[in-house]
Short mmCIF file of C-alpha atoms and ligand atoms in Angstrom, two decimals:
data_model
loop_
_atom_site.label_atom_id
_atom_site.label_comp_id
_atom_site.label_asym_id
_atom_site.label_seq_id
_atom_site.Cartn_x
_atom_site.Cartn_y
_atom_site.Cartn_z
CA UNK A 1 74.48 96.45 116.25
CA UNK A 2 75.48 98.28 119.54
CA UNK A 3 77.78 101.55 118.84
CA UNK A 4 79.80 102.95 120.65
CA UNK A 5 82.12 106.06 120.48
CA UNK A 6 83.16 106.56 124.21
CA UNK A 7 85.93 104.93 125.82
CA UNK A 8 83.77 105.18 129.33
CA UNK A 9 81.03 103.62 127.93
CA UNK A 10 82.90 100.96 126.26
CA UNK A 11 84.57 100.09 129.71
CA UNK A 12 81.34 99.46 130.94
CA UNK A 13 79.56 97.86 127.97
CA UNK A 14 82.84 95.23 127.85
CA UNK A 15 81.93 94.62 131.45
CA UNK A 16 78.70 92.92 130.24
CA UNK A 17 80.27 90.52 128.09
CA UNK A 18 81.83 88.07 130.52
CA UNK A 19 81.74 84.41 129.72
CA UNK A 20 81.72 84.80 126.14
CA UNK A 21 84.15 84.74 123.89
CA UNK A 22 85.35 87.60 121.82
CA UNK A 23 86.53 87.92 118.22
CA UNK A 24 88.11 91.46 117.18
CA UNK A 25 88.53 93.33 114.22
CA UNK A 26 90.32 96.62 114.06
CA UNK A 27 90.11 98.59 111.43
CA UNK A 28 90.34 102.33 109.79
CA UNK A 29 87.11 101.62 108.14
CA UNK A 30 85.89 102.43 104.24
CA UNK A 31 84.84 98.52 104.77
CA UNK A 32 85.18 96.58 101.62
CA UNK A 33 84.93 92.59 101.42
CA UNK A 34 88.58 91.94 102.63
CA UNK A 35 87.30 93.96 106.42
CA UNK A 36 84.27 91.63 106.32
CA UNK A 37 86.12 88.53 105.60
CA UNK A 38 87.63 88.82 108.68
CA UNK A 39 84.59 90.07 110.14
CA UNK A 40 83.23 86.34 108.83
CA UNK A 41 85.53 84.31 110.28
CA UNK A 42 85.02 86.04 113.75
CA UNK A 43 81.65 85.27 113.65
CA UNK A 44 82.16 81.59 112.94
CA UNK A 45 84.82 81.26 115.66
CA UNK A 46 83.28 83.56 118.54
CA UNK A 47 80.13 84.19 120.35
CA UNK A 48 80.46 88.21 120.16
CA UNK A 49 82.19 89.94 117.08
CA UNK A 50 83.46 93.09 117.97
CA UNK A 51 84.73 95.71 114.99
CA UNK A 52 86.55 98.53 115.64
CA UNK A 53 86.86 101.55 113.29
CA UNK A 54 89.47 104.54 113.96
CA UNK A 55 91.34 106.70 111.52
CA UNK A 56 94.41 106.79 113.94
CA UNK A 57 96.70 109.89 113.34
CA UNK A 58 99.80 108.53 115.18
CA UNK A 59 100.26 106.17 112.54
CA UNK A 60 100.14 108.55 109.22
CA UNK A 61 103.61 109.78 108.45
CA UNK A 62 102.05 112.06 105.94
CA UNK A 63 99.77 114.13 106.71
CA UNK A 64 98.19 114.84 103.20
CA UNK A 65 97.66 110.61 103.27
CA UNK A 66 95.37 111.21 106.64
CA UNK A 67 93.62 114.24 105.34
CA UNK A 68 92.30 112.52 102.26
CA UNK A 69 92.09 108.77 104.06
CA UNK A 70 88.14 107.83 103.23
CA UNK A 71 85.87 107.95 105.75
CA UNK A 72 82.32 106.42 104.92
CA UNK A 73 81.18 105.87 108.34
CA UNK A 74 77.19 105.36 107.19
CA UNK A 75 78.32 102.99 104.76
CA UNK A 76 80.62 101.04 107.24
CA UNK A 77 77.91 101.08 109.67
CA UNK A 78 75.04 99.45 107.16
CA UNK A 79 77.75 96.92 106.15
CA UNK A 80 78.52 95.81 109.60
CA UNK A 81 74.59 95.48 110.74
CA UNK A 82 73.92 92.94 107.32
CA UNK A 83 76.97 90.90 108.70
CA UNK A 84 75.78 90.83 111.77
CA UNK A 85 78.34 91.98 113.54
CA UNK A 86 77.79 92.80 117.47
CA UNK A 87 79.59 95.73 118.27
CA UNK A 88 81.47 98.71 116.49
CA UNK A 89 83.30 100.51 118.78
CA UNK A 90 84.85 103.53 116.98
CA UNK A 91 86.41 105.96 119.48
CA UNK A 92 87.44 109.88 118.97
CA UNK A 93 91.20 110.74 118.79
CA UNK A 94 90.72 112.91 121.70
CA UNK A 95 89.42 109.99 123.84
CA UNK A 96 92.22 107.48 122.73
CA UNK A 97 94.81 109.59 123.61
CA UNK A 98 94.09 111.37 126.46
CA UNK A 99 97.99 111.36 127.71
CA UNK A 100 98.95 112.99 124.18
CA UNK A 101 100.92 110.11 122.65
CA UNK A 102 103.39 110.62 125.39
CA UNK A 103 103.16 106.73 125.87
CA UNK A 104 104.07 104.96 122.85
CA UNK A 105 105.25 101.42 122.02
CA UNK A 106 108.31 100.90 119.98
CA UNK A 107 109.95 97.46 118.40
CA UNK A 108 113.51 98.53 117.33
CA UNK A 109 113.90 95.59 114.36
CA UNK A 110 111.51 94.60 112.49
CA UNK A 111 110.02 98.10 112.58
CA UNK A 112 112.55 99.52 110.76
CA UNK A 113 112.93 98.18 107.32
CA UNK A 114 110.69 98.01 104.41
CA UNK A 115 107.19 100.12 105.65
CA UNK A 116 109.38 101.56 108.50
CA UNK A 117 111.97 102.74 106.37
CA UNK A 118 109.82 104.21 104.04
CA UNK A 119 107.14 105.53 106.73
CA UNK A 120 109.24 106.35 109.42
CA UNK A 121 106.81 106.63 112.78
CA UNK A 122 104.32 104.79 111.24
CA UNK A 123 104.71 101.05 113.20
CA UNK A 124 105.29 103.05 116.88
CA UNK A 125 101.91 104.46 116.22
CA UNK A 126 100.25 101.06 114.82
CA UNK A 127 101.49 99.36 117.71
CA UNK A 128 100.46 101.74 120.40
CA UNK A 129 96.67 102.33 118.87
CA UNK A 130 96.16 98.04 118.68
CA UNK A 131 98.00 97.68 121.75
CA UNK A 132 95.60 100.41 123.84
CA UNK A 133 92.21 98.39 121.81
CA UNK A 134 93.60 94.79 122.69
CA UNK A 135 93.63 96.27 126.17
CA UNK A 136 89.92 97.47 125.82
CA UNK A 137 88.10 94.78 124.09
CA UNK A 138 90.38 92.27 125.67
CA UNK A 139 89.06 89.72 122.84
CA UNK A 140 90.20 86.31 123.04
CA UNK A 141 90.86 86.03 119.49
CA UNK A 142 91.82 89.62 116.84
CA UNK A 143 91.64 88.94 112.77
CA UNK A 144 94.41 91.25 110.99
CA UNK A 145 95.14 90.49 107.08
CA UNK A 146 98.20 89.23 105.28
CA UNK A 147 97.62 92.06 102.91
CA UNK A 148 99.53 94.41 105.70
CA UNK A 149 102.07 91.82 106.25
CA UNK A 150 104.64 93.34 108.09
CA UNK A 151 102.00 94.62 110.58
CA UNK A 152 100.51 91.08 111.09
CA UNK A 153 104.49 90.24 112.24
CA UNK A 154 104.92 93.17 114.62
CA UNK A 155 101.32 92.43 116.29
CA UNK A 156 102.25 89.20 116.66
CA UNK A 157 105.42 89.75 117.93
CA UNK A 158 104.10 92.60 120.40
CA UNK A 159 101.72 90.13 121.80
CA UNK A 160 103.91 87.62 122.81
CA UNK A 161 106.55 90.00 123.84
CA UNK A 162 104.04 92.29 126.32
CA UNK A 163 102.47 88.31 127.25
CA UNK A 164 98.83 89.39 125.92
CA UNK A 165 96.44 86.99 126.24
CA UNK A 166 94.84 87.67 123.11
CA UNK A 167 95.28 85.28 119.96
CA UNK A 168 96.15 87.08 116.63
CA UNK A 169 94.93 85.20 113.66
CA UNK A 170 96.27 85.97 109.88
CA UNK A 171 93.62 86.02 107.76
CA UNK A 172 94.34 85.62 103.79
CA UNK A 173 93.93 88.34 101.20
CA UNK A 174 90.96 89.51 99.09
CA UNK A 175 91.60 90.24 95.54
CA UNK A 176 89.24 91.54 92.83
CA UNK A 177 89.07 89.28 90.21
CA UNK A 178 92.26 90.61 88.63
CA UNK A 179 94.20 89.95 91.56
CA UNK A 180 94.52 93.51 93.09
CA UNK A 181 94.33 93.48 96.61
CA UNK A 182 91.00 95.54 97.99
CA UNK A 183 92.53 98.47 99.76
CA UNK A 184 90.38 101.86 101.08
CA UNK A 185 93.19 103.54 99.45
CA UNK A 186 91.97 101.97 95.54
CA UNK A 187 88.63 103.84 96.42
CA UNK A 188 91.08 106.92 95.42
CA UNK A 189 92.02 105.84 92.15
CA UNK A 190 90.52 106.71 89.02
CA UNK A 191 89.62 104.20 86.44
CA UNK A 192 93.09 104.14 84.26
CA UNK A 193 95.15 103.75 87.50
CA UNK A 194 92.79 101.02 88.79
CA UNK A 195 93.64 99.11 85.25
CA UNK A 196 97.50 100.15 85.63
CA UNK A 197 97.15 98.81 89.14
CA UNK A 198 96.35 95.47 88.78
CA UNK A 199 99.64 94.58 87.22
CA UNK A 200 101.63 95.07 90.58
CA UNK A 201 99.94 91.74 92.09
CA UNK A 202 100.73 89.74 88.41
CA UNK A 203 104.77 91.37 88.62
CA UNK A 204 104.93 90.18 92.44
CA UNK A 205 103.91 86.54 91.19
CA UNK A 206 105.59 86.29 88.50
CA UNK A 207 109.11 84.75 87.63
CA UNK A 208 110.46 87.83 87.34
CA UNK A 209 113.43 89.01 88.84
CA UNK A 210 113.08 92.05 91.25
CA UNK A 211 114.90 94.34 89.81
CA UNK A 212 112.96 93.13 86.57
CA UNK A 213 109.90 93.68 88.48
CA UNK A 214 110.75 97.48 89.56
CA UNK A 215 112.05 98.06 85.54
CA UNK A 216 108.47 96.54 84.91
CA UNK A 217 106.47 98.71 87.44
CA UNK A 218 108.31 101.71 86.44
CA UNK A 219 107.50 101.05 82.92
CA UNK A 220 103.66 101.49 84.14
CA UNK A 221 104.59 104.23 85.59
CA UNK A 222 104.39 103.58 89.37
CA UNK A 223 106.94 104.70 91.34
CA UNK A 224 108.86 101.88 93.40
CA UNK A 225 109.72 102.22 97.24
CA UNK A 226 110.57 98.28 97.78
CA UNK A 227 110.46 95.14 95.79
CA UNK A 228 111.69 92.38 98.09
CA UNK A 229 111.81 88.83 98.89
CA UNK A 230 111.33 87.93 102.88
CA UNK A 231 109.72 85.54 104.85
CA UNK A 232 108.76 83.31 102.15
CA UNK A 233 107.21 86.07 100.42
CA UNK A 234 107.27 89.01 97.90
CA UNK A 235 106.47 92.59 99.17
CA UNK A 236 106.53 95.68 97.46
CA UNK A 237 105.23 99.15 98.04
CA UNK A 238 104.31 101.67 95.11
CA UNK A 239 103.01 104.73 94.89
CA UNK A 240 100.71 105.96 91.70
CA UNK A 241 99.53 109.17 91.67
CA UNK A 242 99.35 110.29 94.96
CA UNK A 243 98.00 107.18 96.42
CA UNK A 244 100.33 104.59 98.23
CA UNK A 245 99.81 100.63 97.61
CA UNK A 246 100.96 97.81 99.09
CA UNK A 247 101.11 94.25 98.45
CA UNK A 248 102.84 90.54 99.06
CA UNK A 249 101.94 87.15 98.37
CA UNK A 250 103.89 83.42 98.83
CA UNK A 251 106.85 83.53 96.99
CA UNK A 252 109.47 80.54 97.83
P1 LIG B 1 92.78 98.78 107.60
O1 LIG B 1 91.38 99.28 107.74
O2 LIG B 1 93.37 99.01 106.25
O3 LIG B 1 93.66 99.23 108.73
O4 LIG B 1 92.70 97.20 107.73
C1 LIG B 1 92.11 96.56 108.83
C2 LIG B 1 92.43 95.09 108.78
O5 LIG B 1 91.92 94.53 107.58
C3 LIG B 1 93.96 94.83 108.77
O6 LIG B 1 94.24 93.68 109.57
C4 LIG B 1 94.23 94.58 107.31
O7 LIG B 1 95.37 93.76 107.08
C5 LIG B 1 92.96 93.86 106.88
N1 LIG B 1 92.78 93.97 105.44
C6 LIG B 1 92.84 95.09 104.68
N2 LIG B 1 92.69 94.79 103.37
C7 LIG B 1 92.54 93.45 103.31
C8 LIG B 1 92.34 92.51 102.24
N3 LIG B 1 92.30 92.91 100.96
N4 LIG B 1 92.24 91.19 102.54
C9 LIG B 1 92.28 90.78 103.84
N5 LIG B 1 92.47 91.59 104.88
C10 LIG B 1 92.59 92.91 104.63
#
């Protein structure tokens, strides 16, 4: 797998890659199988599969949250060489934004309920960091997960507003086999909390109303930013401990 950690030499290396096509990945890294399902179906669909890994600052709200985000680089690295991957392009903060975040992109809607309202900041710096790596890998297809729902909807709706030519394509979540979502952030809790955890998934499926579902979560002792039914789904946020989850799955 080629590396890369300059935005120079990834101008150049891209240059090389005409005439194929290009699945893309982005991600913060502390790779667990729901990263390298996407990673998977890249492969299938594309000639080069490119992954991207960068901790991106703009997009933390809370600073404590960025300070202890994992970062298990080696690990990452030895993943994305048995998959097979092609390229991991994973940039410094410095290098990304060289004009200071004085350029950012901003959706005024959709942006500013559920994740927005609750992490306010946190989509304008999401959509600037994947709109500035669309613009570098200029892939033809990029993977992004239903797990981070909202996100999926503001990429998509970024791309076709700002006519890029790159395809986003929703990939379905990984569970463990009790049904809570693989995260980085799980990798932060301890044993009890993982147990206590896997309940939110079961309360977002079940027949439950959702203010039944917050009583519920409560109960467990999470504490409850959203429960709510949208776009054919349920989506909720919790926090437990210090660590932040999210979730949603099909709900008509
Ligand atoms: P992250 O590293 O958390 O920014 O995630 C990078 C990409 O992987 C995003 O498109 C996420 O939605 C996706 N992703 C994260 N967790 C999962 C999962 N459990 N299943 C599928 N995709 C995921």
């Amino acid at each position: 797998m080629n590396i890369v950690t300059e935005v120079n030499d990834w101008i150049s290396m891209r240059k090389k890659m005409a005439n194929q096509t290009i699945g893309f990945i982005p991600t913060m890294g502390n790779l667990h199988a729901g990263h390298m399902s996407l990673c998977e179906r890249s492969k299938y669909e594309n000639d080069v599969t490119i992954v991207s890994i960068f901790v991106n600052p703009t997009q933390f709200n809370n600073q404590h949250d960025l300070m202890h985000y994992p970062r298990t680089l080696e690990n990452d690295i030895e993943q994305l060489t048995k998959a097979k991957v092609d390229y991991l392009f994973a940039p410094h903060a410095e290098s990304m934004y060289q004009d200071h975040y004085e350029i950012q992109v901003m959706e005024t809607e959709l942006s500013k309920v559920l994740e927005g309202e609750h992490r306010p900041g946190h989509f304008n710096g999401m959509l600037t960091i994947v709109l500035k790596l669309l613009n570098l890998v200029r892939a033809n297809k990029a993977y992004f997960g239903e797990k981070d729902y909202q996100q999926l909807l503001l990429v998509k709706k970024m791309v076709a507003s700002l006519f890029l030519s790159t395809e986003i394509i929703a990939c379905e979540t990984i569970r463990n086999e009790n049904g809570l979502a693989l995260s980085s952030r799980n990798s932060r809790l301890d044993k009890e909390q993982l147990d206590t955890a896997e309940h939110f998934s079961a309360l977002l499926r079940s027949h439950l109303n959702d203010e039944n579902v917050i009583a519920e979560l409560i109960k467990l002792g999470f504490k409850v930013d959203y429960i709510v039914q949208k776009w054919q789904r349920r989506l909720g946020a919790v926090v437990l401990g210090d660590v932040r989850l999210i979730d949603n799955v099909n709900y008509n």
